[in-house]
Structure formats: structure tokens, C-alpha cells
PDB file of C-alpha atoms in Angstrom:
ATOM      1  CA  MET L   1       8.207 -14.353 -14.823  1.00 89.00           C
ATOM      2  CA  VAL L   2       5.405 -11.927 -14.346  1.00 96.00           C
ATOM      3  CA  ASP L   3       2.198 -12.874 -16.083  1.00 97.00           C
ATOM      4  CA  VAL L   4       1.848  -9.489 -17.657  1.00 98.00           C
ATOM      5  CA  THR L   5      -1.576 -10.168 -19.220  1.00 98.00           C
ATOM      6  CA  ALA L   6      -3.215 -11.659 -16.089  1.00 98.00           C
ATOM      7  CA  TYR L   7      -1.685  -8.715 -14.008  1.00 98.00           C
ATOM      8  CA  LEU L   8      -2.897  -5.803 -16.400  1.00 98.00           C
ATOM      9  CA  ARG L   9      -6.442  -7.640 -16.397  1.00 97.00           C
ATOM     10  CA  ARG L  10      -6.664  -7.201 -12.664  1.00 97.00           C
ATOM     11  CA  LEU L  11      -5.826  -3.503 -13.135  1.00 98.00           C
ATOM     12  CA  GLY L  12      -8.316  -3.210 -15.889  1.00 98.00           C
ATOM     13  CA  LEU L  13      -5.771  -1.833 -18.312  1.00 98.00           C
ATOM     14  CA  ARG L  14      -4.398  -2.648 -21.657  1.00 97.00           C
ATOM     15  CA  ARG L  15      -0.649  -2.831 -22.519  1.00 97.00           C
ATOM     16  CA  GLU L  16       0.961   0.132 -23.572  1.00 97.00           C
ATOM     17  CA  PRO L  17       4.644   1.193 -24.337  1.00 98.00           C
ATOM     18  CA  PRO L  18       6.240   3.086 -21.395  1.00 98.00           C
ATOM     19  CA  SER L  19       5.352   6.572 -21.181  1.00 98.00           C
ATOM     20  CA  ALA L  20       4.525   9.188 -18.155  1.00 98.00           C
ATOM     21  CA  PRO L  21       0.850   8.835 -18.839  1.00 98.00           C
ATOM     22  CA  ALA L  22       0.987   5.074 -18.942  1.00 98.00           C
ATOM     23  CA  LEU L  23       2.700   5.191 -15.734  1.00 98.00           C
ATOM     24  CA  ALA L  24       0.185   7.474 -14.059  1.00 98.00           C
ATOM     25  CA  ALA L  25      -2.600   5.208 -15.469  1.00 98.00           C
ATOM     26  CA  LEU L  26      -1.002   2.180 -13.983  1.00 98.00           C
ATOM     27  CA  HIS L  27      -0.407   3.770 -10.547  1.00 98.00           C
ATOM     28  CA  ARG L  28      -3.790   4.959 -10.072  1.00 98.00           C
ATOM     29  CA  ALA L  29      -5.474   1.741 -11.170  1.00 98.00           C
ATOM     30  CA  HIS L  30      -2.948  -0.306  -8.736  1.00 98.00           C
ATOM     31  CA  ALA L  31      -3.908   2.110  -5.749  1.00 98.00           C
ATOM     32  CA  GLU L  32      -7.553   1.808  -6.369  1.00 98.00           C
ATOM     33  CA  ARG L  33      -7.886  -2.045  -7.314  1.00 98.00           C
ATOM     34  CA  ILE L  34      -5.294  -3.457  -5.064  1.00 98.00           C
ATOM     35  CA  ALA L  35      -5.674  -3.191  -1.562  1.00 98.00           C
ATOM     36  CA  TYR L  36      -2.894  -2.488   0.965  1.00 98.00           C
ATOM     37  CA  THR L  37      -3.791  -4.978   3.322  1.00 98.00           C
ATOM     38  CA  THR L  38      -2.358  -7.245   6.201  1.00 97.00           C
ATOM     39  CA  PHE L  39      -5.110 -10.007   5.298  1.00 97.00           C
ATOM     40  CA  ASP L  40      -2.594 -12.815   4.701  1.00 97.00           C
ATOM     41  CA  ILE L  41      -0.841 -12.392   8.088  1.00 97.00           C
ATOM     42  CA  HIS L  42      -4.143 -12.681   9.722  1.00 96.00           C
ATOM     43  CA  LEU L  43      -4.915 -15.723   7.800  1.00 95.00           C
ATOM     44  CA  GLY L  44      -1.683 -17.200   8.916  1.00 94.00           C
ATOM     45  CA  ARG L  45      -0.450 -17.373   5.521  1.00 92.00           C
ATOM     46  CA  THR L  46       3.462 -17.019   4.994  1.00 90.00           C
ATOM     47  CA  THR L  47       4.404 -14.534   2.269  1.00 94.00           C
ATOM     48  CA  THR L  48       7.743 -13.529   0.945  1.00 95.00           C
ATOM     49  CA  ILE L  49       8.813 -10.200  -0.557  1.00 95.00           C
ATOM     50  CA  ASP L  50      10.160 -11.615  -3.820  1.00 97.00           C
ATOM     51  CA  PRO L  51       8.608  -9.333  -6.367  1.00 97.00           C
ATOM     52  CA  GLU L  52       7.734 -11.918  -8.793  1.00 97.00           C
ATOM     53  CA  GLU L  53       5.800 -13.926  -6.071  1.00 97.00           C
ATOM     54  CA  SER L  54       3.986 -10.902  -5.056  1.00 98.00           C
ATOM     55  CA  ALA L  55       3.000 -10.143  -8.687  1.00 98.00           C
ATOM     56  CA  ASP L  56       1.722 -13.551  -9.108  1.00 97.00           C
ATOM     57  CA  ARG L  57      -0.331 -13.437  -5.806  1.00 96.00           C
ATOM     58  CA  ILE L  58      -1.978 -10.273  -7.264  1.00 97.00           C
ATOM     59  CA  ALA L  59      -2.429 -11.526 -10.704  1.00 97.00           C
ATOM     60  CA  ARG L  60      -3.680 -15.081  -9.798  1.00 95.00           C
ATOM     61  CA  LEU L  61      -5.551 -14.366  -6.436  1.00 95.00           C
ATOM     62  CA  GLY L  62      -6.335 -10.611  -6.455  1.00 95.00           C
ATOM     63  CA  ARG L  63      -4.509 -10.103  -3.227  1.00 95.00           C
ATOM     64  CA  GLY L  64      -2.047  -7.392  -2.436  1.00 95.00           C
ATOM     65  CA  GLY L  65      -0.248  -6.819   0.955  1.00 97.00           C
ATOM     66  CA  TYR L  66       1.835  -3.983   2.335  1.00 97.00           C
ATOM     67  CA  CYS L  67       4.577  -2.082   0.841  1.00 98.00           C
ATOM     68  CA  TYR L  68       7.082  -4.864   0.050  1.00 98.00           C
ATOM     69  CA  HIS L  69       4.513  -6.769  -1.802  1.00 98.00           C
ATOM     70  CA  LEU L  70       2.556  -3.923  -3.755  1.00 98.00           C
ATOM     71  CA  ASN L  71       5.627  -1.962  -4.687  1.00 98.00           C
ATOM     72  CA  GLY L  72       7.588  -5.041  -5.250  1.00 98.00           C
ATOM     73  CA  ALA L  73       4.925  -6.356  -7.661  1.00 98.00           C
ATOM     74  CA  LEU L  74       4.546  -3.033  -9.307  1.00 98.00           C
ATOM     75  CA  SER L  75       8.178  -2.942  -9.818  1.00 98.00           C
ATOM     76  CA  ALA L  76       8.095  -6.422 -11.445  1.00 98.00           C
ATOM     77  CA  LEU L  77       5.387  -5.470 -13.830  1.00 98.00           C
ATOM     78  CA  LEU L  78       6.862  -2.309 -14.623  1.00 98.00           C
ATOM     79  CA  ALA L  79      10.347  -3.966 -15.493  1.00 98.00           C
ATOM     80  CA  ALA L  80       8.356  -6.316 -17.539  1.00 98.00           C
ATOM     81  CA  LEU L  81       6.785  -3.567 -19.532  1.00 98.00           C
ATOM     82  CA  GLY L  82      10.068  -2.012 -20.158  1.00 98.00           C
ATOM     83  CA  TYR L  83      10.304   0.736 -17.690  1.00 98.00           C
ATOM     84  CA  ASP L  84      13.449   1.631 -15.679  1.00 98.00           C
ATOM     85  CA  VAL L  85      12.371   1.019 -12.190  1.00 98.00           C
ATOM     86  CA  ARG L  86      14.505   1.277  -9.006  1.00 98.00           C
ATOM     87  CA  TRP L  87      14.265   0.302  -5.435  1.00 98.00           C
ATOM     88  CA  HIS L  88      15.168   2.518  -2.541  1.00 98.00           C
ATOM     89  CA  LEU L  89      15.212   2.078   1.407  1.00 98.00           C
ATOM     90  CA  GLY L  90      12.458   4.060   3.051  1.00 98.00           C
ATOM     91  CA  GLY L  91      11.244   4.752   6.438  1.00 98.00           C
ATOM     92  CA  VAL L  92       7.613   5.651   7.628  1.00 98.00           C
ATOM     93  CA  GLN L  93       7.273   7.866  10.493  1.00 97.00           C
ATOM     94  CA  GLY L  94       3.851   6.968  12.057  1.00 94.00           C
ATOM     95  CA  ARG L  95       1.623   9.501  13.935  1.00 93.00           C
ATOM     96  CA  ALA L  96       3.004   8.269  17.175  1.00 90.00           C
ATOM     97  CA  ALA L  97       6.777   8.798  16.303  1.00 92.00           C
ATOM     98  CA  GLU L  98       8.089  12.299  17.446  1.00 90.00           C
ATOM     99  CA  ALA L  99      10.863  12.085  14.879  1.00 94.00           C
ATOM    100  CA  PRO L 100      11.558  10.661  11.617  1.00 95.00           C
ATOM    101  CA  VAL L 101      12.874   7.098  11.518  1.00 96.00           C
ATOM    102  CA  GLY L 102      15.108   7.813   8.755  1.00 96.00           C
ATOM    103  CA  ALA L 103      15.574   5.049   5.929  1.00 97.00           C
ATOM    104  CA  ASN L 104      15.237   2.064   8.246  1.00 97.00           C
ATOM    105  CA  GLY L 105      13.793  -0.161   5.736  1.00 97.00           C
ATOM    106  CA  ASN L 106      10.421  -0.518   7.073  1.00 97.00           C
ATOM    107  CA  HIS L 107       9.144   0.835   3.742  1.00 98.00           C
ATOM    108  CA  LEU L 108      10.145  -0.066  -0.017  1.00 98.00           C
ATOM    109  CA  VAL L 109      10.263   3.063  -2.564  1.00 98.00           C
ATOM    110  CA  LEU L 110      10.265   3.145  -6.140  1.00 98.00           C
ATOM    111  CA  THR L 111      11.505   5.626  -8.721  1.00 98.00           C
ATOM    112  CA  VAL L 112      10.831   5.430 -12.298  1.00 98.00           C
ATOM    113  CA  HIS L 113      13.470   6.989 -14.615  1.00 98.00           C
ATOM    114  CA  GLY L 114      13.739   8.059 -18.062  1.00 98.00           C
ATOM    115  CA  LEU L 115      10.094   9.565 -18.713  1.00 98.00           C
ATOM    116  CA  PRO L 116      10.699  13.430 -19.198  1.00 98.00           C
ATOM    117  CA  THR L 117       7.691  15.618 -19.633  1.00 98.00           C
ATOM    118  CA  PRO L 118       7.289  19.378 -19.360  1.00 97.00           C
ATOM    119  CA  GLN L 119       6.203  18.778 -15.868  1.00 96.00           C
ATOM    120  CA  CYS L 120       9.042  16.450 -15.182  1.00 98.00           C
ATOM    121  CA  PRO L 121      11.937  17.511 -17.358  1.00 97.00           C
ATOM    122  CA  GLU L 122      14.552  15.193 -15.489  1.00 97.00           C
ATOM    123  CA  GLY L 123      12.218  12.311 -16.058  1.00 98.00           C
ATOM    124  CA  VAL L 124      12.387  10.813 -12.391  1.00 98.00           C
ATOM    125  CA  TRP L 125       9.132   9.826 -10.746  1.00 98.00           C
ATOM    126  CA  PHE L 126       8.524   9.252  -7.198  1.00 98.00           C
ATOM    127  CA  THR L 127       6.307   6.097  -7.619  1.00 98.00           C
ATOM    128  CA  ASP L 128       4.669   4.530  -4.533  1.00 98.00           C
ATOM    129  CA  VAL L 129       1.387   2.191  -4.216  1.00 98.00           C
ATOM    130  CA  GLY L 130       2.424   0.892  -0.617  1.00 98.00           C
ATOM    131  CA  LEU L 131       1.602   3.775   1.568  1.00 98.00           C
ATOM    132  CA  GLY L 132      -2.141   3.059   2.126  1.00 96.00           C
ATOM    133  CA  ASP L 133      -3.696   6.541   2.159  1.00 97.00           C
ATOM    134  CA  GLY L 134      -0.579   7.929   0.592  1.00 97.00           C
ATOM    135  CA  LEU L 135      -0.008   8.571  -3.526  1.00 98.00           C
ATOM    136  CA  HIS L 136      -2.900   8.202  -5.928  1.00 98.00           C
ATOM    137  CA  GLU L 137      -0.660   8.585  -8.827  1.00 98.00           C
ATOM    138  CA  PRO L 138       3.215   9.334  -9.225  1.00 98.00           C
ATOM    139  CA  VAL L 139       4.716  12.697  -9.037  1.00 98.00           C
ATOM    140  CA  PRO L 140       8.035  14.313 -10.139  1.00 98.00           C
ATOM    141  CA  LEU L 141      11.151  13.822  -7.966  1.00 98.00           C
ATOM    142  CA  THR L 142      11.437  17.588  -7.237  1.00 98.00           C
ATOM    143  CA  PRO L 143      11.066  19.408  -4.206  1.00 98.00           C
ATOM    144  CA  GLY L 144       7.352  21.084  -3.498  1.00 98.00           C
ATOM    145  CA  PRO L 145       3.925  20.723  -2.269  1.00 98.00           C
ATOM    146  CA  PHE L 146       1.327  18.779  -4.261  1.00 98.00           C
ATOM    147  CA  THR L 147      -2.334  17.748  -3.968  1.00 98.00           C
ATOM    148  CA  GLN L 148      -4.357  14.466  -4.495  1.00 98.00           C
ATOM    149  CA  GLY L 149      -7.505  14.414  -3.728  1.00 96.00           C
ATOM    150  CA  PRO L 150      -8.485  15.725  -0.110  1.00 97.00           C
ATOM    151  CA  TYR L 151      -4.805  15.174   0.763  1.00 97.00           C
ATOM    152  CA  GLU L 152      -1.858  17.704   0.737  1.00 97.00           C
ATOM    153  CA  PHE L 153       1.646  16.545   0.493  1.00 98.00           C
ATOM    154  CA  THR L 154       5.234  18.069   0.450  1.00 98.00           C
ATOM    155  CA  LEU L 155       8.136  16.469  -1.051  1.00 98.00           C
ATOM    156  CA  ASP L 156      11.309  17.630  -0.057  1.00 98.00           C
ATOM    157  CA  HIS L 157      15.030  16.737   0.639  1.00 98.00           C
ATOM    158  CA  SER L 158      15.328  14.936   3.690  1.00 98.00           C
ATOM    159  CA  SER L 159      17.025  16.116   6.924  1.00 96.00           C
ATOM    160  CA  ALA L 160      17.120  12.496   8.150  1.00 97.00           C
ATOM    161  CA  VAL L 161      18.847  10.694   5.363  1.00 97.00           C
ATOM    162  CA  PRO L 162      21.631  12.582   3.674  1.00 97.00           C
ATOM    163  CA  GLY L 163      20.969  13.006  -0.056  1.00 97.00           C
ATOM    164  CA  GLY L 164      17.462  11.293   0.417  1.00 98.00           C
ATOM    165  CA  TRP L 165      13.899  12.527   0.116  1.00 98.00           C
ATOM    166  CA  ARG L 166      11.026  13.279   2.479  1.00 98.00           C
ATOM    167  CA  LEU L 167       7.354  12.817   2.055  1.00 98.00           C
ATOM    168  CA  THR L 168       5.143  14.836   4.593  1.00 98.00           C
ATOM    169  CA  HIS L 169       1.585  13.689   4.752  1.00 97.00           C
ATOM    170  CA  ALA L 170      -1.356  15.748   5.252  1.00 96.00           C
ATOM    171  CA  PRO L 171      -2.048  16.549   9.246  1.00 94.00           C
ATOM    172  CA  PHE L 172      -5.014  13.870   9.130  1.00 93.00           C
ATOM    173  CA  GLY L 173      -3.331  11.344   6.935  1.00 95.00           C
ATOM    174  CA  GLY L 174      -2.298   7.928   8.277  1.00 95.00           C
ATOM    175  CA  PHE L 175       1.247   8.691   8.915  1.00 97.00           C
ATOM    176  CA  ARG L 176       3.526  11.826   9.560  1.00 97.00           C
ATOM    177  CA  GLY L 177       5.822  11.209   6.696  1.00 98.00           C
ATOM    178  CA  MET L 178       8.534   8.950   5.027  1.00 98.00           C
ATOM    179  CA  ASP L 179      12.273   9.369   4.305  1.00 98.00           C
ATOM    180  CA  PHE L 180      13.949   7.348   1.712  1.00 98.00           C
ATOM    181  CA  ALA L 181      17.477   6.997   0.455  1.00 98.00           C
ATOM    182  CA  ALA L 182      18.720   7.975  -3.058  1.00 98.00           C
ATOM    183  CA  ALA L 183      20.955   4.851  -2.921  1.00 98.00           C
ATOM    184  CA  LEU L 184      19.586   1.690  -4.593  1.00 98.00           C
ATOM    185  CA  ALA L 185      18.290  -1.148  -2.676  1.00 98.00           C
ATOM    186  CA  THR L 186      17.720  -4.862  -3.140  1.00 96.00           C
ATOM    187  CA  PRO L 187      15.200  -7.283  -1.650  1.00 95.00           C
ATOM    188  CA  ALA L 188      17.798  -8.657   0.524  1.00 96.00           C
ATOM    189  CA  ASP L 189      17.796  -5.085   2.476  1.00 97.00           C
ATOM    190  CA  PHE L 190      14.228  -5.572   3.500  1.00 98.00           C
ATOM    191  CA  GLN L 191      14.133  -9.232   4.833  1.00 96.00           C
ATOM    192  CA  ALA L 192      14.719  -8.788   8.503  1.00 96.00           C
ATOM    193  CA  MET L 193      12.206  -5.733   8.718  1.00 96.00           C
ATOM    194  CA  HIS L 194       9.843  -7.891   6.620  1.00 97.00           C
ATOM    195  CA  LYS L 195      10.107 -10.750   9.224  1.00 96.00           C
ATOM    196  CA  GLU L 196       9.575  -8.439  12.137  1.00 96.00           C
ATOM    197  CA  LEU L 197       6.505  -6.752  10.608  1.00 96.00           C
ATOM    198  CA  ALA L 198       4.953 -10.084   9.527  1.00 96.00           C
ATOM    199  CA  THR L 199       5.442 -12.050  12.830  1.00 96.00           C
ATOM    200  CA  SER L 200       6.277  -9.710  15.842  1.00 96.00           C
ATOM    201  CA  PRO L 201       3.516  -9.360  18.518  1.00 95.00           C
ATOM    202  CA  THR L 202       4.337  -5.743  18.727  1.00 94.00           C
ATOM    203  CA  SER L 203       3.907  -5.213  14.961  1.00 96.00           C
ATOM    204  CA  PRO L 204       0.702  -3.254  14.169  1.00 93.00           C
ATOM    205  CA  PHE L 205       0.279  -5.427  10.921  1.00 96.00           C
ATOM    206  CA  VAL L 206       0.149  -8.519  13.392  1.00 95.00           C
ATOM    207  CA  ARG L 207      -1.951  -6.682  15.821  1.00 94.00           C
ATOM    208  CA  THR L 208      -4.681  -5.262  13.652  1.00 95.00           C
ATOM    209  CA  LEU L 209      -6.105  -6.438  10.075  1.00 97.00           C
ATOM    210  CA  THR L 210      -6.177  -3.527   7.972  1.00 97.00           C
ATOM    211  CA  ALA L 211      -7.334  -2.774   4.373  1.00 98.00           C
ATOM    212  CA  GLN L 212      -6.824   0.447   2.514  1.00 98.00           C
ATOM    213  CA  ARG L 213      -7.223   1.747  -1.017  1.00 97.00           C
ATOM    214  CA  ARG L 214      -6.684   5.265  -2.565  1.00 97.00           C
ATOM    215  CA  HIS L 215      -9.116   6.636  -5.207  1.00 96.00           C
ATOM    216  CA  THR L 216      -9.716   9.904  -6.857  1.00 95.00           C
ATOM    217  CA  ALA L 217     -12.016  11.081  -4.021  1.00 96.00           C
ATOM    218  CA  GLY L 218      -9.758  10.272  -1.067  1.00 97.00           C
ATOM    219  CA  ALA L 219      -9.487   6.814   0.686  1.00 98.00           C
ATOM    220  CA  ASP L 220     -11.161   4.041   2.101  1.00 98.00           C
ATOM    221  CA  ILE L 221      -9.497   2.537   5.653  1.00 98.00           C
ATOM    222  CA  LEU L 222     -10.531  -0.526   7.323  1.00 98.00           C
ATOM    223  CA  ARG L 223      -8.966  -1.350  10.673  1.00 96.00           C
ATOM    224  CA  GLY L 224     -10.412  -4.388  12.304  1.00 96.00           C
ATOM    225  CA  LEU L 225     -13.960  -3.648  12.294  1.00 97.00           C
ATOM    226  CA  ASN L 226     -13.711   0.263  11.882  1.00 96.00           C
ATOM    227  CA  LEU L 227     -14.187   1.755   8.518  1.00 97.00           C
ATOM    228  CA  THR L 228     -13.121   5.164   7.713  1.00 97.00           C
ATOM    229  CA  THR L 229     -13.886   7.007   4.412  1.00 97.00           C
ATOM    230  CA  VAL L 230     -11.789  10.022   3.654  1.00 97.00           C
ATOM    231  CA  THR L 231     -13.028  12.654   1.258  1.00 96.00           C
ATOM    232  CA  SER L 232     -12.939  16.331   0.918  1.00 93.00           C
ATOM    233  CA  THR L 233     -15.378  16.945   3.173  1.00 92.00           C
ATOM    234  CA  GLY L 234     -13.672  14.992   5.899  1.00 92.00           C
ATOM    235  CA  ALA L 235     -13.213  11.820   7.315  1.00 94.00           C
ATOM    236  CA  ALA L 236     -16.423   9.513   8.523  1.00 96.00           C
ATOM    237  CA  SER L 237     -16.102   6.531  10.414  1.00 95.00           C
ATOM    238  CA  ARG L 238     -18.430   3.627  11.478  1.00 95.00           C
ATOM    239  CA  GLU L 239     -18.069   0.156  12.876  1.00 95.00           C
ATOM    240  CA  VAL L 240     -18.913  -2.845  10.580  1.00 96.00           C
ATOM    241  CA  THR L 241     -20.130  -5.471  13.159  1.00 92.00           C
ATOM    242  CA  ASP L 242     -22.306  -7.737  10.708  1.00 95.00           C
ATOM    243  CA  GLN L 243     -20.086 -10.763   9.210  1.00 96.00           C
ATOM    244  CA  GLU L 244     -21.572 -10.968   5.722  1.00 96.00           C
ATOM    245  CA  GLU L 245     -21.023  -6.967   5.406  1.00 97.00           C
ATOM    246  CA  TRP L 246     -17.680  -7.271   6.437  1.00 97.00           C
ATOM    247  CA  TRP L 247     -16.557  -9.959   4.198  1.00 97.00           C
ATOM    248  CA  GLY L 248     -18.564  -8.400   1.454  1.00 97.00           C
ATOM    249  CA  MET L 249     -16.636  -4.944   2.035  1.00 97.00           C
ATOM    250  CA  LEU L 250     -13.366  -7.030   1.914  1.00 97.00           C
ATOM    251  CA  THR L 251     -14.266  -8.542  -1.602  1.00 97.00           C
ATOM    252  CA  GLY L 252     -16.126  -5.504  -2.917  1.00 97.00           C
ATOM    253  CA  LEU L 253     -15.089  -2.076  -1.537  1.00 97.00           C
ATOM    254  CA  PHE L 254     -11.524  -3.419  -1.116  1.00 98.00           C
ATOM    255  CA  ASN L 255     -11.403  -5.995  -4.209  1.00 97.00           C
ATOM    256  CA  ILE L 256      -9.472  -8.528  -2.282  1.00 97.00           C
ATOM    257  CA  GLY L 257      -9.782 -12.101  -3.733  1.00 96.00           C
ATOM    258  CA  VAL L 258     -10.776 -14.688  -1.244  1.00 96.00           C
ATOM    259  CA  ASP L 259     -11.210 -17.867  -3.388  1.00 94.00           C
ATOM    260  CA  ASP L 260      -8.500 -19.802  -1.734  1.00 95.00           C
ATOM    261  CA  VAL L 261      -9.756 -18.991   1.766  1.00 96.00           C
ATOM    262  CA  THR L 262     -11.991 -22.010   3.051  1.00 96.00           C
ATOM    263  CA  PRO L 263     -15.041 -21.438   5.121  1.00 95.00           C
ATOM    264  CA  PRO L 264     -13.415 -22.585   8.303  1.00 96.00           C
ATOM    265  CA  GLU L 265     -10.628 -19.901   7.645  1.00 96.00           C
ATOM    266  CA  ARG L 266     -13.074 -17.312   7.095  1.00 96.00           C
ATOM    267  CA  ALA L 267     -15.006 -18.092  10.417  1.00 95.00           C
ATOM    268  CA  ALA L 268     -11.891 -18.265  12.414  1.00 95.00           C
ATOM    269  CA  LEU L 269     -10.430 -14.978  11.065  1.00 96.00           C
ATOM    270  CA  TRP L 270     -14.074 -13.358  11.640  1.00 97.00           C
ATOM    271  CA  ALA L 271     -13.806 -14.478  15.192  1.00 95.00           C
ATOM    272  CA  ARG L 272     -10.256 -13.158  15.954  1.00 94.00           C
ATOM    273  CA  VAL L 273     -10.992  -9.680  14.440  1.00 95.00           C
ATOM    274  CA  ARG L 274     -14.013  -9.409  16.378  1.00 94.00           C
ATOM    275  CA  THR L 275     -12.361 -10.291  19.581  1.00 93.00           C
ATOM    276  CA  THR L 276      -9.575  -8.013  18.808  1.00 92.00           C
ATOM    277  CA  HIS L 277     -12.015  -5.159  18.078  1.00 91.00           C
ATOM    278  CA  GLU L 278     -13.955  -5.958  21.191  1.00 91.00           C
ATOM    279  CA  ALA L 279     -10.844  -5.653  23.376  1.00 90.00           C
ATOM    280  CA  TRP L 280     -10.209  -2.428  21.644  1.00 87.00           C
ATOM    281  CA  LEU L 281     -13.254  -0.942  22.592  1.00 88.00           C
ATOM    282  CA  ALA L 282     -13.111  -2.461  26.209  1.00 88.00           C
ATOM    283  CA  ALA L 283      -9.676  -0.648  26.514  1.00 87.00           C
ATOM    284  CA  GLY L 284     -11.243   2.639  25.423  1.00 83.00           C
ATOM    285  CA  ARG L 285     -10.310   2.743  21.753  1.00 76.00           C
ATOM    286  CA  PRO L 286      -6.534   3.550  22.481  1.00 73.00           C
TER     287      PRO L 286
END
């Protein structure tokens, strides 16, 4: 069972009846206050994609995760609040991929139904807090361009997934796009991919610790020891090589809870991230 009171406290919100404005407020707060992060992978912590477990980790520890955890937890919260929320198989096309990967399950997508407004007469909202520098707030599930902060997106029918949808990111976004199926999905559909993403040596989640958050002005993106801030004026990057500043950034800028992380675990994590960063520099920043 989801501790709705504790979860909403993390988001800085009060309980409201389901509505499109309330959904937007929940989405914005989630994107801003609950980081997209691979922190637990690099701590060596095993996580599942059970939505109630993910919700508990957010409510109790203040720690998010990647799409399965973030969207899974949000779906559990929305359901507990009375929203009609549904899961869908998605597939993120990274910058290095030449073509869409289809709905291969490397991403969990949510839609929320039954909230018609003049902007969204059919009442179906594309809802996704698990894309890092993706959506800041939900948008109607209808074709067309839209802008959120410095990012210009396009939502359209997918050419890779029959009957599905395609989100195309801005040219400077963290990924090229994401396709998702209209059919409903369950946690079992994502289990194999979750294991691969969380444990495979070739997984980008295993190779690099990341923390990302969206906000009104843009996004903050930490990869290893490299911090990038995206705003309407462009992207600015710098290295964070001071250990205290780095931990302060995780707990401050990215609002990641670390109360359960012991001093030896912190020291070991810093050493690993620093070593990986130095290897990245030595390889010419590939």
C-alpha cells in the first residue's frame, strides 16, 4: 500500500481530487523533486520494479531511480489518489541509435485517462517523469509540437510501432526520441530489460552514475563528475571534482536521500565514480 501522505510530503503537495490541473502539479513536482538516477545501481543496491516498492523508496528515503521506478511509483500514487492510470511498453532511441528501437521495453510509459479539458477534449494525457530531461508536465495524447522550457518536442503517431506513438526530443536533448505502444503493459513485461539495464556491464546505467532533474527553466544533468545545466541560453558544463561539493550536489540540487548510506559506502562510491571519470578523460571524453 502506498503511503500517500508521505509521498505527497516529498513532493511538497497537498492531496486533491483527480483533475487535469492536479495531475500537472503532481507531474511537475515529481520531475523537479524526485531525481532520475542510477544511484542505487552504483551503491550495489538491488531494486525491483514493483511500483509500491518504488513508491516506498521515494516516500521513505527520498530516492528515485530510472523510468521503471519513477513512472511505476507515480502510477501507484496516482491510482491511490483515484486516477485512471495505465502502463505502456516504450523504447527510447538514444543519440547513438540510427533508427527507432520500437517498443522494446527499455522504457515504461504512462497515460492517464478520464480528465477532459478544452485543451484535451478526449481526456487522455501522456504522462512521463522517467525520461531524465524529458517532460516537465503531462501533455494531451494528440499529435503536434509542444514546448516545455528550452525543449521543443513533437508527439506523433509512430512509424515503428503500429498504432503507437512517437515522442521526438529537441536536437540537443538527451535522447533522439521514444516510441510506445497503445496496448496495456504490466510489470512482468519489463522484468528482463530491468535486469539487463541494472546488471549488464554494457548497460549505460551500470557504466555511469547519473542524476537528472527537469524544472521550469530546463534541466540539470550529472553524469559521473560532469554537471550540465540546460536553460534557454544553452547548455553549460563543468567538472565537479570536490568530494564534498559532489555529495552536496546529489543531496541538494538533485534532492537524493542518503540517510541510509554509510560513510564507507560513500567513500567507496566516490572512489569508483572518480576512477570512472578519470578513465573517461584519459580516453578523450568518448
